[in-house]
Amino acid sequence: MIIEGIITTEDDHGNMHVAPIGPHVDELLQSWVLKPFKTSTTFANLVRSNRGVFHVVDDSLLLVRSVLGYSNRVEHQPAARLYDEIGWVLTDACRAFPLRVSHWDTQTERAEAICQVGKSIELRAFWGWNRAVHSLIEMSVLWSRRHLMDIEELCGEFQRHRIIVHKTAGAREIAALSLLEDALGEFIDGVRTSGGGQ
C-alpha cells in the first residue's frame, strides 16, 4: 500500500527540505520503503544522513507548498529540541513518523530505501478530506509529471479538477489551487518561450 504524504530531510547546512512522497507500507505501518528519484534533493539528503520524517497531512495547502518546493513557506519546528533529534517535524501535520534508512538499493532509476520506523508523533486529529482535496492531490501528481505529458492533456486534466475544487473548496483549498495554477502558467510560458512542446 502507498500512503501519500510529505517527507522532511535536512541538507548539509542544517536546513529543512520538504517534498511529497508515497512510501510503500504494510497495514501495521511497520514496514516502510521509500523510492526517491536519484536526481532528487530528498535522495541526496537521505543518503547523507539516512534519516527523514514522514508526515500524514490533511491540509492541501501544506501539501501543494511541498510539491512546489516552498520549504521556506512551510511551518515547522526543529524536532531535535523536542523529539530526540529525529529531524524536522511539520507543525500542521497530523502524525509524524521518524524514519531511519537501514538498507539502500540504488540499482534502479528510483532508489529503494528500506527504513526502520520510530514511535509516531501524534500532532492533532485527522480532520478528513473532501473532493477538493482529492482533486488537489491529483493535480499535484500531474504537476510532478508535467515534463512527461502533452501540454493540452495536462491543461485538460487541470481544468477537470479545477471545476471540482471550485465546487467543494474552502479558503485553503482555493489558495492551494491558486499556487498550482500560477506554477502551471509559468511552466506553459516557459515551454512556449523556448519553442518546445509535448
mmCIF file of C-alpha atoms in Angstrom:
data_model
loop_
_atom_site.group_PDB
_atom_site.id
_atom_site.type_symbol
_atom_site.label_atom_id
_atom_site.label_comp_id
_atom_site.label_asym_id
_atom_site.label_seq_id
_atom_site.Cartn_x
_atom_site.Cartn_y
_atom_site.Cartn_z
ATOM 1 C CA MET A 1 0.000 0.000 0.000
ATOM 2 C CA ILE A 2 1.163 3.534 -0.753
ATOM 3 C CA ILE A 3 0.460 6.431 1.616
ATOM 4 C CA GLU A 4 0.651 9.935 0.175
ATOM 5 C CA GLY A 5 2.302 12.482 2.419
ATOM 6 C CA ILE A 6 5.294 14.733 2.983
ATOM 7 C CA ILE A 7 8.852 13.919 3.967
ATOM 8 C CA THR A 8 11.264 16.312 5.614
ATOM 9 C CA THR A 9 15.005 15.845 5.332
ATOM 10 C CA GLU A 10 17.979 18.006 6.247
ATOM 11 C CA ASP A 11 20.679 19.342 3.949
ATOM 12 C CA ASP A 12 24.354 19.582 4.811
ATOM 13 C CA HIS A 13 23.837 23.120 6.147
ATOM 14 C CA GLY A 14 21.135 22.002 8.590
ATOM 15 C CA ASN A 15 18.258 23.440 6.554
ATOM 16 C CA MET A 16 14.943 21.636 6.218
ATOM 17 C CA HIS A 17 13.822 20.316 2.841
ATOM 18 C CA VAL A 18 10.212 19.260 2.222
ATOM 19 C CA ALA A 19 8.902 17.074 -0.576
ATOM 20 C CA PRO A 20 5.868 14.941 -1.355
ATOM 21 C CA ILE A 21 6.470 11.209 -1.204
ATOM 22 C CA GLY A 22 4.461 7.996 -1.279
ATOM 23 C CA PRO A 23 6.153 5.336 0.834
ATOM 24 C CA HIS A 24 5.193 1.681 0.474
ATOM 25 C CA VAL A 25 3.935 0.452 3.845
ATOM 26 C CA ASP A 26 2.213 -2.553 5.363
ATOM 27 C CA GLU A 27 -1.133 -2.306 7.155
ATOM 28 C CA LEU A 28 0.541 -2.210 10.574
ATOM 29 C CA LEU A 29 2.840 0.645 9.485
ATOM 30 C CA GLN A 30 5.906 -1.341 10.483
ATOM 31 C CA SER A 31 7.412 -1.954 7.024
ATOM 32 C CA TRP A 32 8.498 1.204 5.183
ATOM 33 C CA VAL A 33 10.144 1.519 1.759
ATOM 34 C CA LEU A 34 10.944 4.918 0.247
ATOM 35 C CA LYS A 35 11.547 5.250 -3.502
ATOM 36 C CA PRO A 36 13.063 8.676 -4.183
ATOM 37 C CA PHE A 37 14.425 9.565 -7.603
ATOM 38 C CA LYS A 38 18.215 9.544 -7.537
ATOM 39 C CA THR A 39 18.252 13.054 -9.014
ATOM 40 C CA SER A 40 16.175 14.483 -6.142
ATOM 41 C CA THR A 41 17.267 16.557 -3.160
ATOM 42 C CA THR A 42 15.401 14.126 -0.912
ATOM 43 C CA PHE A 43 17.601 11.283 -2.153
ATOM 44 C CA ALA A 44 20.803 13.284 -1.609
ATOM 45 C CA ASN A 45 19.766 14.248 1.907
ATOM 46 C CA LEU A 46 18.710 10.711 2.824
ATOM 47 C CA VAL A 47 21.939 9.185 1.513
ATOM 48 C CA ARG A 48 23.981 11.591 3.599
ATOM 49 C CA SER A 49 22.025 11.368 6.879
ATOM 50 C CA ASN A 50 19.975 8.144 6.462
ATOM 51 C CA ARG A 51 17.067 9.789 8.246
ATOM 52 C CA GLY A 52 13.858 11.663 7.498
ATOM 53 C CA VAL A 53 10.406 12.293 8.924
ATOM 54 C CA PHE A 54 7.266 11.238 7.052
ATOM 55 C CA HIS A 55 4.079 13.225 7.723
ATOM 56 C CA VAL A 56 0.421 12.308 7.366
ATOM 57 C CA VAL A 57 -1.409 15.504 6.434
ATOM 58 C CA ASP A 58 -4.945 16.632 5.701
ATOM 59 C CA ASP A 59 -4.029 20.181 4.654
ATOM 60 C CA SER A 60 -3.987 20.587 0.870
ATOM 61 C CA LEU A 61 -2.195 23.929 1.070
ATOM 62 C CA LEU A 62 0.638 22.346 3.048
ATOM 63 C CA LEU A 63 0.851 19.526 0.508
ATOM 64 C CA VAL A 64 0.848 21.838 -2.521
ATOM 65 C CA ARG A 65 3.531 24.060 -0.990
ATOM 66 C CA SER A 66 5.727 20.988 -0.553
ATOM 67 C CA VAL A 67 5.023 19.821 -4.121
ATOM 68 C CA LEU A 68 6.120 23.212 -5.453
ATOM 69 C CA GLY A 69 9.273 23.161 -3.318
ATOM 70 C CA TYR A 70 8.331 26.011 -0.996
ATOM 71 C CA SER A 71 10.295 24.754 2.018
ATOM 72 C CA ASN A 72 10.597 28.306 3.332
ATOM 73 C CA ARG A 73 6.803 28.723 3.390
ATOM 74 C CA VAL A 74 6.071 25.603 5.423
ATOM 75 C CA GLU A 75 5.607 25.989 9.171
ATOM 76 C CA HIS A 76 7.869 23.653 11.116
ATOM 77 C CA GLN A 77 9.760 23.111 14.316
ATOM 78 C CA PRO A 78 13.195 21.557 14.816
ATOM 79 C CA ALA A 79 12.256 18.206 16.333
ATOM 80 C CA ALA A 80 15.762 17.808 17.709
ATOM 81 C CA ARG A 81 14.652 20.034 20.563
ATOM 82 C CA LEU A 82 11.542 18.009 21.294
ATOM 83 C CA TYR A 83 11.735 14.522 19.833
ATOM 84 C CA ASP A 84 15.195 13.114 20.482
ATOM 85 C CA GLU A 85 16.851 14.581 17.390
ATOM 86 C CA ILE A 86 14.766 12.695 14.854
ATOM 87 C CA GLY A 87 14.612 15.546 12.356
ATOM 88 C CA TRP A 88 12.193 18.257 11.234
ATOM 89 C CA VAL A 89 8.511 17.934 12.170
ATOM 90 C CA LEU A 90 5.823 19.968 10.379
ATOM 91 C CA THR A 91 3.571 21.717 12.876
ATOM 92 C CA ASP A 92 0.489 21.492 10.634
ATOM 93 C CA ALA A 93 0.723 17.723 10.077
ATOM 94 C CA CYS A 94 -1.495 15.153 11.807
ATOM 95 C CA ARG A 95 1.106 12.471 12.503
ATOM 96 C CA ALA A 96 4.843 12.228 12.044
ATOM 97 C CA PHE A 97 6.853 9.031 11.596
ATOM 98 C CA PRO A 98 10.619 9.232 12.168
ATOM 99 C CA LEU A 99 12.407 7.009 9.648
ATOM 100 C CA ARG A 100 15.959 5.743 9.557
ATOM 101 C CA VAL A 101 17.300 4.034 6.420
ATOM 102 C CA SER A 102 18.716 0.592 7.160
ATOM 103 C CA HIS A 103 19.412 -0.557 3.584
ATOM 104 C CA TRP A 104 19.769 1.057 0.142
ATOM 105 C CA ASP A 105 19.230 -0.402 -3.316
ATOM 106 C CA THR A 106 20.385 2.101 -5.945
ATOM 107 C CA GLN A 107 20.493 -0.203 -8.969
ATOM 108 C CA THR A 108 17.223 1.103 -10.455
ATOM 109 C CA GLU A 109 16.159 4.588 -11.660
ATOM 110 C CA ARG A 110 14.330 5.153 -8.401
ATOM 111 C CA ALA A 111 16.387 4.155 -5.416
ATOM 112 C CA GLU A 112 14.797 1.970 -2.751
ATOM 113 C CA ALA A 113 15.418 2.718 0.906
ATOM 114 C CA ILE A 114 14.255 0.176 3.467
ATOM 115 C CA CYS A 115 13.545 2.057 6.670
ATOM 116 C CA GLN A 116 13.103 1.395 10.339
ATOM 117 C CA VAL A 117 10.295 3.444 11.846
ATOM 118 C CA GLY A 118 10.379 5.045 15.274
ATOM 119 C CA LYS A 119 7.478 5.858 17.554
ATOM 120 C CA SER A 120 4.946 8.023 15.740
ATOM 121 C CA ILE A 121 4.282 11.546 16.968
ATOM 122 C CA GLU A 122 0.603 12.483 17.277
ATOM 123 C CA LEU A 123 0.240 16.181 16.497
ATOM 124 C CA ARG A 124 -3.525 16.563 16.048
ATOM 125 C CA ALA A 125 -6.600 14.658 14.921
ATOM 126 C CA PHE A 126 -7.008 13.912 11.217
ATOM 127 C CA TRP A 127 -9.723 16.305 10.028
ATOM 128 C CA GLY A 128 -10.550 14.480 6.799
ATOM 129 C CA TRP A 129 -10.555 15.082 3.070
ATOM 130 C CA ASN A 130 -13.272 16.313 0.732
ATOM 131 C CA ARG A 131 -13.471 16.178 -3.063
ATOM 132 C CA ALA A 132 -11.473 19.390 -3.427
ATOM 133 C CA VAL A 133 -8.515 17.954 -1.510
ATOM 134 C CA HIS A 134 -8.624 14.742 -3.547
ATOM 135 C CA SER A 135 -8.538 16.804 -6.755
ATOM 136 C CA LEU A 136 -5.651 18.915 -5.462
ATOM 137 C CA ILE A 137 -3.700 15.736 -4.738
ATOM 138 C CA GLU A 138 -4.323 14.560 -8.300
ATOM 139 C CA MET A 139 -3.325 17.975 -9.660
ATOM 140 C CA SER A 140 -0.138 17.799 -7.598
ATOM 141 C CA VAL A 141 0.679 14.405 -9.129
ATOM 142 C CA LEU A 142 0.000 15.855 -12.598
ATOM 143 C CA TRP A 143 2.307 18.766 -11.810
ATOM 144 C CA SER A 144 5.094 16.408 -10.786
ATOM 145 C CA ARG A 145 4.740 14.651 -14.183
ATOM 146 C CA ARG A 146 4.343 17.794 -16.295
ATOM 147 C CA HIS A 147 7.529 17.170 -18.295
ATOM 148 C CA LEU A 148 6.211 13.756 -19.352
ATOM 149 C CA MET A 149 2.792 14.948 -20.539
ATOM 150 C CA ASP A 150 1.355 16.667 -23.581
ATOM 151 C CA ILE A 151 0.501 20.247 -22.580
ATOM 152 C CA GLU A 152 -3.051 20.022 -23.918
ATOM 153 C CA GLU A 153 -3.663 16.870 -21.889
ATOM 154 C CA LEU A 154 -2.125 18.487 -18.799
ATOM 155 C CA CYS A 155 -4.315 21.584 -19.128
ATOM 156 C CA GLY A 156 -7.401 19.453 -19.748
ATOM 157 C CA GLU A 157 -6.819 17.428 -16.605
ATOM 158 C CA PHE A 158 -6.209 20.595 -14.601
ATOM 159 C CA GLN A 159 -9.484 22.056 -15.869
ATOM 160 C CA ARG A 160 -11.428 18.917 -14.916
ATOM 161 C CA HIS A 161 -10.101 19.013 -11.375
ATOM 162 C CA ARG A 162 -10.399 22.820 -11.174
ATOM 163 C CA ILE A 163 -14.176 22.519 -11.523
ATOM 164 C CA ILE A 164 -14.347 20.077 -8.596
ATOM 165 C CA VAL A 165 -12.158 22.291 -6.418
ATOM 166 C CA HIS A 166 -14.319 25.366 -7.046
ATOM 167 C CA LYS A 167 -17.462 23.390 -6.211
ATOM 168 C CA THR A 168 -16.244 21.963 -2.890
ATOM 169 C CA ALA A 169 -13.278 24.009 -1.652
ATOM 170 C CA GLY A 170 -12.671 26.110 1.420
ATOM 171 C CA ALA A 171 -10.260 29.027 1.657
ATOM 172 C CA ARG A 172 -7.091 26.905 1.998
ATOM 173 C CA GLU A 173 -8.046 24.737 -0.976
ATOM 174 C CA ILE A 174 -8.599 27.851 -3.107
ATOM 175 C CA ALA A 175 -5.197 29.169 -2.025
ATOM 176 C CA ALA A 176 -3.601 25.818 -2.947
ATOM 177 C CA LEU A 177 -5.326 25.868 -6.340
ATOM 178 C CA SER A 178 -4.031 29.380 -6.990
ATOM 179 C CA LEU A 179 -0.437 28.282 -6.312
ATOM 180 C CA LEU A 180 -0.762 25.339 -8.706
ATOM 181 C CA GLU A 181 -2.352 27.469 -11.414
ATOM 182 C CA ASP A 182 0.408 30.075 -11.148
ATOM 183 C CA ALA A 183 3.042 27.339 -11.400
ATOM 184 C CA LEU A 184 1.294 25.776 -14.405
ATOM 185 C CA GLY A 185 1.083 29.150 -16.138
ATOM 186 C CA GLU A 186 4.802 29.765 -15.638
ATOM 187 C CA PHE A 187 5.603 26.285 -16.934
ATOM 188 C CA ILE A 188 3.497 26.746 -20.076
ATOM 189 C CA ASP A 189 5.013 30.184 -20.731
ATOM 190 C CA GLY A 190 8.479 28.670 -20.380
ATOM 191 C CA VAL A 191 7.733 25.881 -22.831
ATOM 192 C CA ARG A 192 6.278 28.298 -25.388
ATOM 193 C CA THR A 193 9.148 30.767 -24.992
ATOM 194 C CA SER A 194 11.685 28.017 -25.582
ATOM 195 C CA GLY A 195 9.765 26.879 -28.638
ATOM 196 C CA GLY A 196 9.310 23.426 -27.142
ATOM 197 C CA GLY A 197 6.211 21.359 -26.765
ATOM 198 C CA GLN A 198 4.997 17.983 -25.716
#
